[in-house]
Amino acid sequence: MSKFGELIDVDVPVLLDFFTEWNEQSTAMHPVLRDVAAALGDKAKVIKIDVEKNKELAEALRVKGLPTLIIYKNGEMKWRHSGEQDANTLIGIIQGYV
């Protein structure tokens, strides 16, 4: 979990995508997140977290629905959403925290 603190305690927005490979909505988000990462470049980070491999973290953050998207900045949760989002919406939300 200490690595998680290092991931989110940065001065650019960090979009976390909690997913599993067997969840269709989760896998449908992969190309959307690639577009978001490409559009924002180094102004933000996009990190995919496999819930199957990070059960402790998912439980600590009470991730229930998939995909769950969370934006952190400077270690603080700024935004959270369960379910799919389109790239333009995500880019707009993240730019609000840049």
GROMACS .gro file of N, CA and C in nm:
model
  294
    1MET      N    1   0.081  -0.120   0.000
    1MET     CA    2   0.000   0.000   0.000
    1MET      C    3   0.085   0.127   0.000
    2SER      N    4   0.210   0.118   0.049
    2SER     CA    5   0.294   0.238   0.050
    2SER      C    6   0.322   0.284  -0.094
    3LYS      N    7   0.331   0.189  -0.187
    3LYS     CA    8   0.350   0.225  -0.327
    3LYS      C    9   0.230   0.305  -0.378
    4PHE      N   10   0.111   0.269  -0.331
    4PHE     CA   11  -0.010   0.340  -0.371
    4PHE      C   12   0.000   0.487  -0.331
    5GLY      N   13   0.048   0.513  -0.211
    5GLY     CA   14   0.066   0.650  -0.164
    5GLY      C   15   0.159   0.729  -0.255
    6GLU      N   16   0.266   0.664  -0.301
    6GLU     CA   17   0.359   0.729  -0.392
    6GLU      C   18   0.295   0.757  -0.528
    7LEU      N   19   0.208   0.667  -0.572
    7LEU     CA   20   0.140   0.684  -0.702
    7LEU      C   21   0.050   0.806  -0.704
    8ILE      N   22  -0.025   0.826  -0.594
    8ILE     CA   23  -0.128   0.931  -0.594
    8ILE      C   24  -0.080   1.063  -0.535
    9ASP      N   25   0.034   1.063  -0.467
    9ASP     CA   26   0.080   1.187  -0.402
    9ASP      C   27   0.171   1.265  -0.496
   10VAL      N   28   0.115   1.304  -0.609
   10VAL     CA   29   0.189   1.382  -0.708
   10VAL      C   30   0.106   1.505  -0.745
   11ASP      N   31   0.173   1.606  -0.805
   11ASP     CA   32   0.102   1.731  -0.831
   11ASP      C   33   0.032   1.736  -0.966
   12VAL      N   34   0.021   1.622  -1.033
   12VAL     CA   35  -0.064   1.613  -1.153
   12VAL      C   36  -0.179   1.519  -1.120
   13PRO      N   37  -0.294   1.537  -1.185
   13PRO     CA   38  -0.405   1.446  -1.159
   13PRO      C   39  -0.370   1.303  -1.199
   14VAL      N   40  -0.414   1.208  -1.117
   14VAL     CA   41  -0.391   1.066  -1.144
   14VAL      C   42  -0.528   0.999  -1.156
   15LEU      N   43  -0.556   0.947  -1.275
   15LEU     CA   44  -0.681   0.874  -1.297
   15LEU      C   45  -0.655   0.726  -1.277
   16LEU      N   46  -0.721   0.667  -1.178
   16LEU     CA   47  -0.709   0.525  -1.153
   16LEU      C   48  -0.829   0.454  -1.213
   17ASP      N   49  -0.803   0.347  -1.284
   17ASP     CA   50  -0.909   0.265  -1.342
   17ASP      C   51  -0.903   0.128  -1.278
   18PHE      N   52  -1.001   0.098  -1.194
   18PHE     CA   53  -1.009  -0.034  -1.132
   18PHE      C   54  -1.089  -0.124  -1.225
   19PHE      N   55  -1.029  -0.236  -1.267
   19PHE     CA   56  -1.091  -0.320  -1.369
   19PHE      C   57  -1.061  -0.467  -1.342
   20THR      N   58  -1.128  -0.553  -1.418
   20THR     CA   59  -1.090  -0.695  -1.428
   20THR      C   60  -1.099  -0.731  -1.575
   21GLU      N   61  -1.022  -0.829  -1.616
   21GLU     CA   62  -1.022  -0.872  -1.756
   21GLU      C   63  -1.152  -0.939  -1.797
   22TRP      N   64  -1.224  -0.998  -1.701
   22TRP     CA   65  -1.347  -1.069  -1.734
   22TRP      C   66  -1.471  -0.980  -1.736
   23ASN      N   67  -1.456  -0.853  -1.700
   23ASN     CA   68  -1.571  -0.761  -1.698
   23ASN      C   69  -1.574  -0.682  -1.829
   24GLU      N   70  -1.682  -0.698  -1.907
   24GLU     CA   71  -1.690  -0.635  -2.039
   24GLU      C   72  -1.681  -0.483  -2.034
   25GLN      N   73  -1.749  -0.422  -1.937
   25GLN     CA   74  -1.741  -0.276  -1.925
   25GLN      C   75  -1.599  -0.231  -1.896
   26SER      N   76  -1.528  -0.308  -1.813
   26SER     CA   77  -1.388  -0.276  -1.781
   26SER      C   78  -1.302  -0.277  -1.906
   27THR      N   79  -1.312  -0.385  -1.984
   27THR     CA   80  -1.227  -0.397  -2.101
   27THR      C   81  -1.267  -0.297  -2.209
   28ALA      N   82  -1.393  -0.258  -2.212
   28ALA     CA   83  -1.439  -0.157  -2.308
   28ALA      C   84  -1.375  -0.022  -2.279
   29MET      N   85  -1.333   0.001  -2.155
   29MET     CA   86  -1.272   0.128  -2.116
   29MET      C   87  -1.125   0.139  -2.159
   30HIS      N   88  -1.059   0.028  -2.188
   30HIS     CA   89  -0.915   0.032  -2.221
   30HIS      C   90  -0.883   0.128  -2.335
   31PRO      N   91  -0.951   0.120  -2.452
   31PRO     CA   92  -0.918   0.215  -2.559
   31PRO      C   93  -0.953   0.359  -2.522
   32VAL      N   94  -1.059   0.378  -2.443
   32VAL     CA   95  -1.097   0.512  -2.398
   32VAL      C   96  -0.985   0.571  -2.313
   33LEU      N   97  -0.931   0.491  -2.222
   33LEU     CA   98  -0.824   0.539  -2.134
   33LEU      C   99  -0.696   0.566  -2.211
   34ARG      N  100  -0.670   0.487  -2.315
   34ARG     CA  101  -0.553   0.515  -2.400
   34ARG      C  102  -0.569   0.652  -2.466
   35ASP      N  103  -0.691   0.681  -2.513
   35ASP     CA  104  -0.718   0.812  -2.576
   35ASP      C  105  -0.699   0.926  -2.475
   36VAL      N  106  -0.748   0.904  -2.354
   36VAL     CA  107  -0.735   1.006  -2.248
   36VAL      C  108  -0.587   1.031  -2.219
   37ALA      N  109  -0.511   0.924  -2.201
   37ALA     CA  110  -0.368   0.937  -2.172
   37ALA      C  111  -0.295   1.008  -2.286
   38ALA      N  112  -0.329   0.973  -2.410
   38ALA     CA  113  -0.265   1.037  -2.526
   38ALA      C  114  -0.300   1.185  -2.533
   39ALA      N  115  -0.424   1.219  -2.505
   39ALA     CA  116  -0.469   1.358  -2.515
   39ALA      C  117  -0.405   1.445  -2.406
   40LEU      N  118  -0.385   1.390  -2.288
   40LEU     CA  119  -0.335   1.470  -2.176
   40LEU      C  120  -0.183   1.467  -2.164
   41GLY      N  121  -0.118   1.368  -2.223
   41GLY     CA  122   0.027   1.361  -2.217
   41GLY      C  123   0.080   1.362  -2.076
   42ASP      N  124   0.176   1.449  -2.048
   42ASP     CA  125   0.235   1.451  -1.913
   42ASP      C  126   0.161   1.542  -1.816
   43LYS      N  127   0.043   1.594  -1.856
   43LYS     CA  128  -0.037   1.677  -1.765
   43LYS      C  129  -0.114   1.593  -1.663
   44ALA      N  130  -0.121   1.461  -1.688
   44ALA     CA  131  -0.193   1.370  -1.598
   44ALA      C  132  -0.138   1.229  -1.616
   45LYS      N  133  -0.169   1.143  -1.519
   45LYS     CA  134  -0.131   1.003  -1.529
   45LYS      C  135  -0.258   0.919  -1.534
   46VAL      N  136  -0.254   0.812  -1.613
   46VAL     CA  137  -0.364   0.717  -1.618
   46VAL      C  138  -0.306   0.582  -1.576
   47ILE      N  139  -0.362   0.524  -1.470
   47ILE     CA  140  -0.310   0.399  -1.417
   47ILE      C  141  -0.424   0.298  -1.407
   48LYS      N  142  -0.402   0.182  -1.468
   48LYS     CA  143  -0.501   0.075  -1.462
   48LYS      C  144  -0.463  -0.020  -1.348
   49ILE      N  145  -0.561  -0.053  -1.265
   49ILE     CA  146  -0.535  -0.141  -1.151
   49ILE      C  147  -0.629  -0.261  -1.160
   50ASP      N  148  -0.570  -0.379  -1.176
   50ASP     CA  149  -0.646  -0.503  -1.184
   50ASP      C  150  -0.694  -0.541  -1.044
   51VAL      N  151  -0.826  -0.542  -1.025
   51VAL     CA  152  -0.883  -0.571  -0.894
   51VAL      C  153  -0.846  -0.711  -0.847
   52GLU      N  154  -0.835  -0.805  -0.939
   52GLU     CA  155  -0.799  -0.943  -0.904
   52GLU      C  156  -0.660  -0.949  -0.839
   53LYS      N  157  -0.569  -0.864  -0.885
   53LYS     CA  158  -0.432  -0.867  -0.835
   53LYS      C  159  -0.410  -0.769  -0.719
   54ASN      N  160  -0.508  -0.683  -0.696
   54ASN     CA  161  -0.496  -0.580  -0.591
   54ASN      C  162  -0.621  -0.576  -0.505
   55LYS      N  163  -0.660  -0.693  -0.455
   55LYS     CA  164  -0.785  -0.705  -0.378
   55LYS      C  165  -0.784  -0.618  -0.253
   56GLU      N  166  -0.669  -0.613  -0.185
   56GLU     CA  167  -0.658  -0.536  -0.061
   56GLU      C  168  -0.684  -0.388  -0.087
   57LEU      N  169  -0.624  -0.335  -0.192
   57LEU     CA  170  -0.643  -0.195  -0.228
   57LEU      C  171  -0.788  -0.169  -0.269
   58ALA      N  172  -0.844  -0.257  -0.351
   58ALA     CA  173  -0.982  -0.241  -0.396
   58ALA      C  174  -1.078  -0.241  -0.277
   59GLU      N  175  -1.053  -0.329  -0.181
   59GLU     CA  176  -1.138  -0.333  -0.061
   59GLU      C  177  -1.121  -0.207   0.022
   60ALA      N  178  -0.997  -0.160   0.037
   60ALA     CA  179  -0.970  -0.040   0.116
   60ALA      C  180  -1.042   0.082   0.057
   61LEU      N  181  -1.051   0.086  -0.075
   61LEU     CA  182  -1.117   0.198  -0.142
   61LEU      C  183  -1.265   0.170  -0.171
   62ARG      N  184  -1.314   0.058  -0.121
   62ARG     CA  185  -1.454   0.017  -0.136
   62ARG      C  186  -1.499   0.015  -0.282
   63VAL      N  187  -1.415  -0.043  -0.366
   63VAL     CA  188  -1.450  -0.057  -0.507
   63VAL      C  189  -1.550  -0.172  -0.518
   64LYS      N  190  -1.672  -0.141  -0.561
   64LYS     CA  191  -1.778  -0.241  -0.575
   64LYS      C  192  -1.810  -0.266  -0.722
   65GLY      N  193  -1.845  -0.159  -0.794
   65GLY     CA  194  -1.879  -0.173  -0.935
   65GLY      C  195  -1.756  -0.159  -1.023
   66LEU      N  196  -1.762  -0.220  -1.141
   66LEU     CA  197  -1.651  -0.210  -1.234
   66LEU      C  198  -1.700  -0.157  -1.368
   67PRO      N  199  -1.624  -0.076  -1.435
   67PRO     CA  200  -1.500  -0.017  -1.383
   67PRO      C  201  -1.530   0.093  -1.282
   68THR      N  202  -1.438   0.116  -1.190
   68THR     CA  203  -1.447   0.230  -1.099
   68THR      C  204  -1.331   0.323  -1.135
   69LEU      N  205  -1.363   0.448  -1.161
   69LEU     CA  206  -1.264   0.549  -1.198
   69LEU      C  207  -1.251   0.647  -1.083
   70ILE      N  208  -1.128   0.675  -1.042
   70ILE     CA  209  -1.102   0.768  -0.932
   70ILE      C  210  -0.990   0.862  -0.973
   71ILE      N  211  -1.009   0.991  -0.947
   71ILE     CA  212  -0.903   1.089  -0.974
   71ILE      C  213  -0.847   1.137  -0.840
   72TYR      N  214  -0.715   1.130  -0.829
   72TYR     CA  215  -0.643   1.183  -0.714
   72TYR      C  216  -0.553   1.296  -0.760
   73LYS      N  217  -0.529   1.390  -0.670
   73LYS     CA  218  -0.427   1.492  -0.692
   73LYS      C  219  -0.368   1.527  -0.557
   74ASN      N  220  -0.236   1.527  -0.549
   74ASN     CA  221  -0.166   1.554  -0.423
   74ASN      C  222  -0.214   1.462  -0.311
   75GLY      N  223  -0.242   1.337  -0.345
   75GLY     CA  224  -0.282   1.239  -0.245
   75GLY      C  225  -0.426   1.246  -0.201
   76GLU      N  226  -0.502   1.337  -0.259
   76GLU     CA  227  -0.642   1.357  -0.217
   76GLU      C  228  -0.738   1.315  -0.328
   77MET      N  229  -0.841   1.238  -0.291
   77MET     CA  230  -0.941   1.198  -0.389
   77MET      C  231  -1.024   1.319  -0.429
   78LYS      N  232  -1.032   1.343  -0.561
   78LYS     CA  233  -1.103   1.460  -0.612
   78LYS      C  234  -1.235   1.422  -0.680
   79TRP      N  235  -1.241   1.300  -0.736
   79TRP     CA  236  -1.357   1.260  -0.816
   79TRP      C  237  -1.363   1.109  -0.822
   80ARG      N  238  -1.486   1.056  -0.829
   80ARG     CA  239  -1.503   0.911  -0.833
   80ARG      C  240  -1.628   0.877  -0.913
   81HIS      N  241  -1.619   0.770  -0.992
   81HIS     CA  242  -1.734   0.729  -1.075
   81HIS      C  243  -1.727   0.579  -1.099
   82SER      N  244  -1.841   0.513  -1.085
   82SER     CA  245  -1.849   0.371  -1.121
   82SER      C  246  -1.923   0.359  -1.252
   83GLY      N  247  -1.867   0.281  -1.344
   83GLY     CA  248  -1.928   0.263  -1.474
   83GLY      C  249  -1.846   0.330  -1.583
   84GLU      N  250  -1.891   0.309  -1.706
   84GLU     CA  251  -1.817   0.362  -1.821
   84GLU      C  252  -1.831   0.513  -1.833
   85GLN      N  253  -1.732   0.574  -1.893
   85GLN     CA  254  -1.730   0.717  -1.926
   85GLN      C  255  -1.669   0.730  -2.064
   86ASP      N  256  -1.705   0.835  -2.136
   86ASP     CA  257  -1.640   0.856  -2.266
   86ASP      C  258  -1.515   0.941  -2.248
   87ALA      N  259  -1.427   0.934  -2.347
   87ALA     CA  260  -1.296   1.000  -2.338
   87ALA      C  261  -1.309   1.151  -2.318
   88ASN      N  262  -1.397   1.216  -2.395
   88ASN     CA  263  -1.409   1.362  -2.384
   88ASN      C  264  -1.454   1.406  -2.246
   89THR      N  265  -1.547   1.333  -2.187
   89THR     CA  266  -1.593   1.365  -2.051
   89THR      C  267  -1.478   1.353  -1.952
   90LEU      N  268  -1.404   1.243  -1.960
   90LEU     CA  269  -1.292   1.222  -1.869
   90LEU      C  270  -1.184   1.328  -1.884
   91ILE      N  271  -1.153   1.361  -2.010
   91ILE     CA  272  -1.051   1.464  -2.036
   91ILE      C  273  -1.095   1.596  -1.973
   92GLY      N  274  -1.221   1.631  -1.993
   92GLY     CA  275  -1.274   1.756  -1.935
   92GLY      C  276  -1.265   1.757  -1.783
   93ILE      N  277  -1.302   1.646  -1.721
   93ILE     CA  278  -1.297   1.638  -1.575
   93ILE      C  279  -1.153   1.650  -1.525
   94ILE      N  280  -1.063   1.576  -1.588
   94ILE     CA  281  -0.922   1.578  -1.545
   94ILE      C  282  -0.862   1.717  -1.565
   95GLN      N  283  -0.894   1.782  -1.676
   95GLN     CA  284  -0.839   1.916  -1.701
   95GLN      C  285  -0.881   2.016  -1.594
   96GLY      N  286  -0.991   1.991  -1.529
   96GLY     CA  287  -1.034   2.076  -1.418
   96GLY      C  288  -0.941   2.069  -1.298
   97TYR      N  289  -0.858   1.967  -1.294
   97TYR     CA  290  -0.764   1.950  -1.182
   97TYR      C  291  -0.619   1.972  -1.220
   98VAL      N  292  -0.593   2.005  -1.348
   98VAL     CA  293  -0.455   2.024  -1.394
   98VAL      C  294  -0.398   2.152  -1.335
   0.00000   0.00000   0.00000
